[in-house]
CSV table of C-alpha atoms in Angstrom, one decimal:
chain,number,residue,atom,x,y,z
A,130,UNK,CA,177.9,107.0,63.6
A,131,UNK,CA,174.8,105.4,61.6
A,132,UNK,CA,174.9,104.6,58.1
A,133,UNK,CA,173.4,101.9,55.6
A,134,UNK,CA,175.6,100.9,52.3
A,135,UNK,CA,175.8,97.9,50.3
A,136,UNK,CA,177.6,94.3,51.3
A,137,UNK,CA,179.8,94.6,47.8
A,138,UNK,CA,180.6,98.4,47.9
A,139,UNK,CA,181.9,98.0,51.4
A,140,UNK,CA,183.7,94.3,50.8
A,141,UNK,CA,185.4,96.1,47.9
A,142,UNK,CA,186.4,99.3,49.8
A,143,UNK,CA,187.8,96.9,52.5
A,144,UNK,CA,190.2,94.9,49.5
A,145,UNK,CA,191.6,98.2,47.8
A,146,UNK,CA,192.5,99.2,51.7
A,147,UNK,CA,193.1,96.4,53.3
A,148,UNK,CA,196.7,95.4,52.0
A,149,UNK,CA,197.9,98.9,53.9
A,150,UNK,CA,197.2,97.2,57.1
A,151,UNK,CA,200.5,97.1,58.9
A,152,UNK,CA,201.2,93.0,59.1
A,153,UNK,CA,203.0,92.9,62.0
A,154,UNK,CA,203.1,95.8,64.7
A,155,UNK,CA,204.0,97.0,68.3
A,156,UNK,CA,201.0,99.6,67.8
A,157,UNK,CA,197.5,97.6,67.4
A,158,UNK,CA,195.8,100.1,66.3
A,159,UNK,CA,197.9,99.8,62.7
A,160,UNK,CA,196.3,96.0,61.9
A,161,UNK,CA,193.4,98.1,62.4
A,162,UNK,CA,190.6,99.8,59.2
A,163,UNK,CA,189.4,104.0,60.0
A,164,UNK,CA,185.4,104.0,59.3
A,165,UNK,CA,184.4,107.6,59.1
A,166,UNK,CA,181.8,109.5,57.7
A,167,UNK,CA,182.8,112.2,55.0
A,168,UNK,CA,180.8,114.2,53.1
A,169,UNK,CA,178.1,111.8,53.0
A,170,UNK,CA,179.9,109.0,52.0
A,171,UNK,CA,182.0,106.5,54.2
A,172,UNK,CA,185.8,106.7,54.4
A,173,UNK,CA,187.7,103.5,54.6
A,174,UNK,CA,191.6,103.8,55.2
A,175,UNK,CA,194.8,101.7,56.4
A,176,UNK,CA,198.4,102.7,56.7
A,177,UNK,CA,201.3,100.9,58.0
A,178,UNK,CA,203.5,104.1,58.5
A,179,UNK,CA,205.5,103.7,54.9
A,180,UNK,CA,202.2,103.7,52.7
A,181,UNK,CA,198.5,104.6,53.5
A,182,UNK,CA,195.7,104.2,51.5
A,183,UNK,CA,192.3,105.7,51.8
A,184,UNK,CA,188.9,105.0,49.7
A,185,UNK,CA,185.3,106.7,49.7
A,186,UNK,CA,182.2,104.5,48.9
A,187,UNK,CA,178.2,105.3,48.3
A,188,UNK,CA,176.5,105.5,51.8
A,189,UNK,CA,173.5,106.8,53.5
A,190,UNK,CA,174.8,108.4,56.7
A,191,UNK,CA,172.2,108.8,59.4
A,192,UNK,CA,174.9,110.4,61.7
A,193,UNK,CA,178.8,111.4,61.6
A,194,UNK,CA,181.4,109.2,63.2
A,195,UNK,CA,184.5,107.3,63.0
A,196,UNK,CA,185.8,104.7,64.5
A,197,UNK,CA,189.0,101.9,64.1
A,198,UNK,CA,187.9,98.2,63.4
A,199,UNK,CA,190.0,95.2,63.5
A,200,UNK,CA,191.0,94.8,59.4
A,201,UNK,CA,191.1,90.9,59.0
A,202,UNK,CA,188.1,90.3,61.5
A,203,UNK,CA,186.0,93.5,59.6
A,204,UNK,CA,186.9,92.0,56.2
A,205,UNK,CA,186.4,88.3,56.8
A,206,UNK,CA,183.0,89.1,57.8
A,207,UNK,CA,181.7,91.1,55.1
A,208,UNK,CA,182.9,89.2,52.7
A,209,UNK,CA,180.7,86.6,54.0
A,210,UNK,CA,177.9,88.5,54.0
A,211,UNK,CA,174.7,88.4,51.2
A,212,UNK,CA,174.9,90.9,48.9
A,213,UNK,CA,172.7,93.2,50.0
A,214,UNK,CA,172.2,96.1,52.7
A,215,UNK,CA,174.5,96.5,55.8
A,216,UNK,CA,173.5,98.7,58.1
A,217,UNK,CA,176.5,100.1,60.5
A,218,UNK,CA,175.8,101.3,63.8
A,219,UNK,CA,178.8,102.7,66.6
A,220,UNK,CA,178.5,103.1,70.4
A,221,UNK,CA,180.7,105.8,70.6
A,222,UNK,CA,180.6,105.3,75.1
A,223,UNK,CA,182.0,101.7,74.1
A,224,UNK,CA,183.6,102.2,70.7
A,225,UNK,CA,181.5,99.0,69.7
A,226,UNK,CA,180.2,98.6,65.7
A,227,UNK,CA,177.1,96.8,65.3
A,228,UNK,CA,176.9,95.3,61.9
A,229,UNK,CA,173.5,93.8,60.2
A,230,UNK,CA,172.5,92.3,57.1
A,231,UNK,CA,169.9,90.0,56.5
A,232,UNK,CA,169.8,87.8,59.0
A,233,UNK,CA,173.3,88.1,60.3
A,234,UNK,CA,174.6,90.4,62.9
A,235,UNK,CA,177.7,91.3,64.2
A,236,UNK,CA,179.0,93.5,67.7
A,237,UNK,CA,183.0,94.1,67.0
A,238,UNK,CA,185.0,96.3,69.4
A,239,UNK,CA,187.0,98.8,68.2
A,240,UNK,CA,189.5,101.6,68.8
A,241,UNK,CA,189.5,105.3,68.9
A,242,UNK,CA,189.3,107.0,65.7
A,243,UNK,CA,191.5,109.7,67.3
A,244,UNK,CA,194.2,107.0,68.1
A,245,UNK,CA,194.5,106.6,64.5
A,246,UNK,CA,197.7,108.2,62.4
A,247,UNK,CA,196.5,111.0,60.4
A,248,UNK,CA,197.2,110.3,56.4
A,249,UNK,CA,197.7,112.5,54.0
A,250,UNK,CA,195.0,113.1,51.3
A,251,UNK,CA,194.8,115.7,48.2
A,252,UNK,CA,193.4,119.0,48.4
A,253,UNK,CA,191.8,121.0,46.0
A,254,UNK,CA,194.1,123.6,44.0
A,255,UNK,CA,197.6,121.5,44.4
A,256,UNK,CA,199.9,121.8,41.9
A,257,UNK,CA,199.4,118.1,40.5
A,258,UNK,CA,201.4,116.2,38.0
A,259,UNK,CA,198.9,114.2,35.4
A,260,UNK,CA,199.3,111.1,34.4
A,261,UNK,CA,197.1,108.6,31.8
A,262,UNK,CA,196.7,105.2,34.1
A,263,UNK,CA,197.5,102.7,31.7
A,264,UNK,CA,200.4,104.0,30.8
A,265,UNK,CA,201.3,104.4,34.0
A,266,UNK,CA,200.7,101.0,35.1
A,267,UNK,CA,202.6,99.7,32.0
A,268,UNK,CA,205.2,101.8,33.5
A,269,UNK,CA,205.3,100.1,36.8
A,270,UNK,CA,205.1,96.5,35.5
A,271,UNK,CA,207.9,96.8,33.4
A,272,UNK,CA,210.4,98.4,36.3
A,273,UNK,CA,209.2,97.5,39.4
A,274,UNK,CA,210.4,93.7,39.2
A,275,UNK,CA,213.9,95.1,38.7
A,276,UNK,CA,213.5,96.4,42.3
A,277,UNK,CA,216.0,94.8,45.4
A,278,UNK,CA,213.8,93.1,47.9
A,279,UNK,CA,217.6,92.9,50.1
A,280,UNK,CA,216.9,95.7,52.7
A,281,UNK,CA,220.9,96.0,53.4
A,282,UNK,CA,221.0,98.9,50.0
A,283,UNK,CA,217.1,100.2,51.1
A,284,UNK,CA,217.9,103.1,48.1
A,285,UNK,CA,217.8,100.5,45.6
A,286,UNK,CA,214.3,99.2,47.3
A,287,UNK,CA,212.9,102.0,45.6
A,288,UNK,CA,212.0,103.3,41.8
A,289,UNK,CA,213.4,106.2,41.3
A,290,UNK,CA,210.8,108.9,39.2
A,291,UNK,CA,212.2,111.5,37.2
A,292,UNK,CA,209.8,114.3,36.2
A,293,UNK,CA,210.7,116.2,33.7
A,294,UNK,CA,208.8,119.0,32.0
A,295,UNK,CA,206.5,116.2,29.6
A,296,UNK,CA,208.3,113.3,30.2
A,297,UNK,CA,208.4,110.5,33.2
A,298,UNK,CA,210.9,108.4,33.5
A,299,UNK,CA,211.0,105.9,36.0
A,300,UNK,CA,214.5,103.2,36.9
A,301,UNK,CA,214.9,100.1,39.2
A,302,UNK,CA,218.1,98.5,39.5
A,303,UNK,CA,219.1,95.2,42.1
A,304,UNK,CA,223.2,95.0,41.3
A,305,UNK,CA,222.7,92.7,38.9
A,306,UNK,CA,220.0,94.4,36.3
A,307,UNK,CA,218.2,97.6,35.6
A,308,UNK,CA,215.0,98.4,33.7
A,309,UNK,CA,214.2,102.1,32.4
A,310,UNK,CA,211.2,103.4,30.8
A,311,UNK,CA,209.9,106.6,29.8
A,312,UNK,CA,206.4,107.9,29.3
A,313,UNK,CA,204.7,111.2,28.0
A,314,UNK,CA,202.8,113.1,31.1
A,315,UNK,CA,199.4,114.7,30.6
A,316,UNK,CA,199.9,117.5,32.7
A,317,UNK,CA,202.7,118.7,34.5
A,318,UNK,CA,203.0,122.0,36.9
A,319,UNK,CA,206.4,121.4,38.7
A,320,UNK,CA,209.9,122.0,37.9
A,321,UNK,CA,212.1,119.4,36.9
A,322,UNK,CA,213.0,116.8,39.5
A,323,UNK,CA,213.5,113.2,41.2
A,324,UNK,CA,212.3,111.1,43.6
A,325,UNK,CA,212.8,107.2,44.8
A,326,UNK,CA,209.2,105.5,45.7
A,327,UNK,CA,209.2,102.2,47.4
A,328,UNK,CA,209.0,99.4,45.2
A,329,UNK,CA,205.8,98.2,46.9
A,330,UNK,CA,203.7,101.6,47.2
A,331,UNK,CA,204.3,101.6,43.5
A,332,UNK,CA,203.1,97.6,43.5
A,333,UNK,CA,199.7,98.3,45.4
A,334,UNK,CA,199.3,101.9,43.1
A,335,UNK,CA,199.1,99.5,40.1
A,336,UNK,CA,196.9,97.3,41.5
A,337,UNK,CA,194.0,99.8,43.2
A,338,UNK,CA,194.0,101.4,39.8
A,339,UNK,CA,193.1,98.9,37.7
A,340,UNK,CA,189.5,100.6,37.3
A,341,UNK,CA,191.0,104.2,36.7
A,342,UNK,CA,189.8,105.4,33.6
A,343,UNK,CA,190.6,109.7,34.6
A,344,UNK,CA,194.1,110.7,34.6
A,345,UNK,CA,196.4,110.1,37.7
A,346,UNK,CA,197.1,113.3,39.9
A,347,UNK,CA,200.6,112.9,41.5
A,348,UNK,CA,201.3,115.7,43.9
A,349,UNK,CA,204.9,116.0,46.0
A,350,UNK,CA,204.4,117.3,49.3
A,351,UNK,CA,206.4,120.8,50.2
A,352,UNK,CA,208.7,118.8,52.4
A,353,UNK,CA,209.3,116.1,49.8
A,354,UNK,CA,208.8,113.4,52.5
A,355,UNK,CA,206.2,111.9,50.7
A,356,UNK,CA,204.5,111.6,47.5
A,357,UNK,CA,200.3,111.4,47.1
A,358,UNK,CA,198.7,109.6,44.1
A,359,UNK,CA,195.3,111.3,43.8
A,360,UNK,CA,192.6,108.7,41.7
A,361,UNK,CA,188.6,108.8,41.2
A,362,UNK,CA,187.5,107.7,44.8
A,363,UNK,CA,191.1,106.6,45.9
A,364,UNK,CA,194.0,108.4,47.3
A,365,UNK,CA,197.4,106.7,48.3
A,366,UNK,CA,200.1,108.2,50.2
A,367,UNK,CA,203.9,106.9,50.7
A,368,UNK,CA,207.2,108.3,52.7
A,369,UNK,CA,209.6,108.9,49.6
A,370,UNK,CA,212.9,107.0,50.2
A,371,UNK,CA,215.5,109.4,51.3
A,372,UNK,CA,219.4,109.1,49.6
A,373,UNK,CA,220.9,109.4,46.4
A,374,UNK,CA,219.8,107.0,43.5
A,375,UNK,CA,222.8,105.5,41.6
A,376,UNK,CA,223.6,107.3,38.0
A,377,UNK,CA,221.7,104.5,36.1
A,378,UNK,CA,223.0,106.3,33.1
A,379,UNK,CA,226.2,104.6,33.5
A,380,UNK,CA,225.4,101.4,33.3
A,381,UNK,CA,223.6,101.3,29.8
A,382,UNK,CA,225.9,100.4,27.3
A,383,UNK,CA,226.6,103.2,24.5
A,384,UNK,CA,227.5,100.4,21.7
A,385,UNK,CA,227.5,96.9,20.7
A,386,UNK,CA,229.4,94.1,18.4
A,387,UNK,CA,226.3,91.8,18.3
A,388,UNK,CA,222.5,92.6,17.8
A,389,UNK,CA,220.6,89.2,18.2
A,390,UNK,CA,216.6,89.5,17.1
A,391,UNK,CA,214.6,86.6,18.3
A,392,UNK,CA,210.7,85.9,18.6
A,393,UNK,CA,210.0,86.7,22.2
A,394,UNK,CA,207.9,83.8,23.0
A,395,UNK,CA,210.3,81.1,21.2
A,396,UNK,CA,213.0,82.7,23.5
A,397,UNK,CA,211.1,82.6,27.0
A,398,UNK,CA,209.9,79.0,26.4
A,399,UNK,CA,213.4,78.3,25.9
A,400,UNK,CA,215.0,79.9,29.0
A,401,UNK,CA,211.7,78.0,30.8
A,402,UNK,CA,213.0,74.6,29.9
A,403,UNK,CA,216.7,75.6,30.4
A,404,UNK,CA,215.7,77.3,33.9
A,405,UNK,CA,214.6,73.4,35.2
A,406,UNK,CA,218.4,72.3,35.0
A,407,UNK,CA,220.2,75.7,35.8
A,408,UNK,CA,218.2,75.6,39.6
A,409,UNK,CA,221.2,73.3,40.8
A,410,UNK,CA,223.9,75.3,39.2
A,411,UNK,CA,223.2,79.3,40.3
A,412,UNK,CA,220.7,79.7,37.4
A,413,UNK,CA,223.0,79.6,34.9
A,414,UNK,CA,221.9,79.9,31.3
A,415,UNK,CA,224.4,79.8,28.6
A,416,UNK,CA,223.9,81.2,25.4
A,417,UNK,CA,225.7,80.2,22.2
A,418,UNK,CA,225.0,83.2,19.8
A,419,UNK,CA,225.7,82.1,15.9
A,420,UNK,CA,225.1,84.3,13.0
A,421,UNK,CA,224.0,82.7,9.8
A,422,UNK,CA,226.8,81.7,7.4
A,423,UNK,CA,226.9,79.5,4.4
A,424,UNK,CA,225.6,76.7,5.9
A,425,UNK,CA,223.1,78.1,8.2
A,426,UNK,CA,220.4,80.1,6.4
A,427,UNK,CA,219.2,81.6,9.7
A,428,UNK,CA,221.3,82.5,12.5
A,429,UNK,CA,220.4,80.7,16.2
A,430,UNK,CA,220.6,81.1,19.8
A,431,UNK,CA,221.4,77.7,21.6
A,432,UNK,CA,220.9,77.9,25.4
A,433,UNK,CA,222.3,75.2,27.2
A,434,UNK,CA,221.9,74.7,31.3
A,435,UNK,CA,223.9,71.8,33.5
A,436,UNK,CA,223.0,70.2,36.5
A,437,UNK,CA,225.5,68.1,38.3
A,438,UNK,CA,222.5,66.1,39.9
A,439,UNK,CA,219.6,65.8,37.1
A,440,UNK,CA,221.9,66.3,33.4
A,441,UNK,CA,221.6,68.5,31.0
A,442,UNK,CA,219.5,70.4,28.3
A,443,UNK,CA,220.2,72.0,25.1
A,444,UNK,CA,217.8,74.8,23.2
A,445,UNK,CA,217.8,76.3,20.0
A,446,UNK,CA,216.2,79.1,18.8
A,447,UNK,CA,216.0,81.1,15.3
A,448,UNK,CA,217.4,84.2,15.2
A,449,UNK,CA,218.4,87.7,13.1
A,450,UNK,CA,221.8,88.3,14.0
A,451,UNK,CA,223.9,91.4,13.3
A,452,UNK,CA,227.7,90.9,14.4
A,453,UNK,CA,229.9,88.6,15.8
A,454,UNK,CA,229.4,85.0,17.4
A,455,UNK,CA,229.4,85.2,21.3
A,456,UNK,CA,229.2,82.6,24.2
A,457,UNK,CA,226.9,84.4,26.8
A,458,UNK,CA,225.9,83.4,30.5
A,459,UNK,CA,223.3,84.9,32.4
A,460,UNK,CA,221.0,84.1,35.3
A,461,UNK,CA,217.8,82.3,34.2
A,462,UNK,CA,215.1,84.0,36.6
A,463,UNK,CA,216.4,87.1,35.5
A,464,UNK,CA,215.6,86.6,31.9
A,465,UNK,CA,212.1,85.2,32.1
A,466,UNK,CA,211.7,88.1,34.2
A,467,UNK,CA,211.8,91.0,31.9
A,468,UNK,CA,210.7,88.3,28.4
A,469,UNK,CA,207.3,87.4,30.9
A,470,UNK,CA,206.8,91.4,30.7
A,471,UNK,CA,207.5,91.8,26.9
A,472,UNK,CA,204.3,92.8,25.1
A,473,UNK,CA,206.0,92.6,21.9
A,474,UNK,CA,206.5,90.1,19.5
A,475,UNK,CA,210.1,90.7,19.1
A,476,UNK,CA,213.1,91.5,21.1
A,477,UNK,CA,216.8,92.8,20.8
A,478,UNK,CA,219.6,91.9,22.4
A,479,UNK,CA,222.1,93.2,22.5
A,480,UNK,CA,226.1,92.1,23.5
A,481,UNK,CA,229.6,93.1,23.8
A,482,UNK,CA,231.6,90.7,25.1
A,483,UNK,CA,231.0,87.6,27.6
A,484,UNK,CA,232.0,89.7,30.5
A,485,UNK,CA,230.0,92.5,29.5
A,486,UNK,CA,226.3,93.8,30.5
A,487,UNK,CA,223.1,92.9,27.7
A,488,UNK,CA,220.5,94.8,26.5
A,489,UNK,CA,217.4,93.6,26.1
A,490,UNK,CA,215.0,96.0,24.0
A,491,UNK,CA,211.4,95.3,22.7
A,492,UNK,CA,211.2,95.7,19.1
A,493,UNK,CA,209.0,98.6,18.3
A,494,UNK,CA,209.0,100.3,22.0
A,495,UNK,CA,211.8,102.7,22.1
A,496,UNK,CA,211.4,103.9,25.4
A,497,UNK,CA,211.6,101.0,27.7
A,498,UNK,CA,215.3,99.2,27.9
A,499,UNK,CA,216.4,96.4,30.8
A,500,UNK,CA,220.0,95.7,31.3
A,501,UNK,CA,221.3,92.4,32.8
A,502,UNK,CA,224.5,91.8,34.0
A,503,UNK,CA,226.7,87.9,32.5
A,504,UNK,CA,227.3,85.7,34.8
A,505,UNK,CA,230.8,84.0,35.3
A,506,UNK,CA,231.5,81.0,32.8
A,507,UNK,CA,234.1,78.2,34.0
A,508,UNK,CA,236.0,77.4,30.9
């Protein structure tokens, strides 16, 4: 292998890759990067066994070849390169890359290419599901949080993707809250049907496509083990989670005796300040829902959090409320969770009783809905 590209094309190639590298590993070769040669460009790629990604950059290839390098070592050293020419050359007898730029130079032993698992990567002609990017990234940001990180349930690790003639849907649930949202798809060539992504694959997917301006080609493989997200010059692959998703459906409540409208930021910066004393007391947020009445133009919100050890707080917030008064609890990281993701400038929500799940809806996006279950107030 002999080829010549530049110092920021590779650097970059080695980022979008690089977080596919397998931390921790019995097999070395996983915490390891694939350089090959491909249709006169170079082909970067990592996988840890659940997700692999794999990128083509500009090169001028001299001679085909492949070979495995060290991910952390590789990267750290072009990124401390000039920006300008590096010229890669492989001895394939000793599996050794020889790296120059500038004045620096580099010898880093490698591994057998052929060692290296084989990942998935699209083919022309597949039947493809297209997707615009943005909204697909919107998509991921406001479910994937939602996701358990607790490996004991790994089903609920995952998002589960519903595909359905022009519609997406995609659900994450933890136990204790759930966020659904729906999107129109560009293109769509398969039947109706579901699938649970890890949590993460769907984490680094937003990330690497940042840049994608072309729609998003999502194609499920025959043996629906894994699913393929097809981009400009990026493809990543991921082992679908197998098992049955919880009905999500159940849990979204079909009414509700109070419908509180508050100014989104107002409402986060007040769950912020109560979040400081509710650490000591299992997050704990109370809310104190009051519709206006004779005395009260305006309705309010007060939120009020205890802490045993550093005192108390007490927040009020304006409010449009439809329905009855209510004392609320619910857990404060949850909250800023899914207000932090709110692009709107207002929000609903909306409550039954204190033992009963809220809705929290953003005012003027129908599709998108996040559910969070009370917590348990001591009288």
């Amino acid at each position: 292998m002999k080829l010549s590209c530049l110092q920021e094309n590779l650097a970059k190639g080695l980022s979008i890759v690089g977080r596919a590298v397998a931390g921790r590993s019995t097999l070395p070769i996983l915490a390891n990067v694939l350089l090959a040669t491909d249709k006169g460009q170079l082909k970067l790629a990592a996988t840890n066994l659940e997700i692999g990604i794999s990128c083509w950059t500009g090169a001028k290839v001299e001679q085909e070849g492949s070979v495995t390098i060290p991910a952390k070592l590789l990267s750290d050293f072009v990124n401390s390169l000039p920006p300008e020419r590096i010229d890669l050359t492989l001895d394939p007898q000793t599996q050794t890359l020889n790296l120059k730029c500038s004045r620096y130079e580099s010898n880093i032993k490698g591994i057998s290419a052929e060692e290296f698992p084989i990942i998935t990567t699209a083919e022309d002609g597949e039947k493809a599901i297209k997707l615009d990017p943005s909204s697909l990234r919107e998509m991921i940001e406001k479910v994937v949080f939602a996701a358990a990180t607790d490996e004991s349930r790994p089903i609920l690790t995952g998002v589960l993707v519903q595909f359905n003639e022009d519609n997406l849907t995609m659900a994450a649930a933890d136990g204790y809250r759930l966020s659904v949202k729906s999107a129109k798809v560009i293109e769509n060539s398969h039947d109706m049907m579901e699938v649970v992504i890890p949590g993460r694959a769907l984490t680094e997917l937003a990330r690497i496509s940042g840049d994608q301006e072309e729609s998003v080609e999502v194609i499920i493989t025959p043996s629906r083990k894994q699913i393929l997200f097809h981009l400009s010059n990026i493809d990543l692959v991921s082992q679908l989670i197998e098992g049955k998703f919880p009905d999500y459906t159940q849990i979204i409540p079909k009414s509700h005796t109070t419908r509180t409208i508050l100014e989104t930021s107002s409402f986060l910066k007040a769950v912020k300040l109560s979040s400081l004393f509710a650490r000591d007391s299992s997050n704990i947020v109370k809310l104190q829902i009051t519709p206006a009445n004779e005395e009260t133009q305006s309705g309010r919100v007060t939120l009020t959090a205890n802490s045993s050890e550093s005192g108390n707080s007490a927040a009020e917030v304006d409010a449009m409320i439809e329905g009855d008064a209510l004392q609320i609890a619910f857990n404060a990281k949850y909250l800023m969770d899914v207000l932090a993701i709110m692009d709107t400038p207002q929000v609903a929500l909306e409550t039954t009783t204190e033992a009963s799940p809220g809705s929290i809806h953003p005012i003027g996006d129908e599709q998108f809905t996040h559910i969070i279950m009370p917590m348990h107030i001591n009288r």
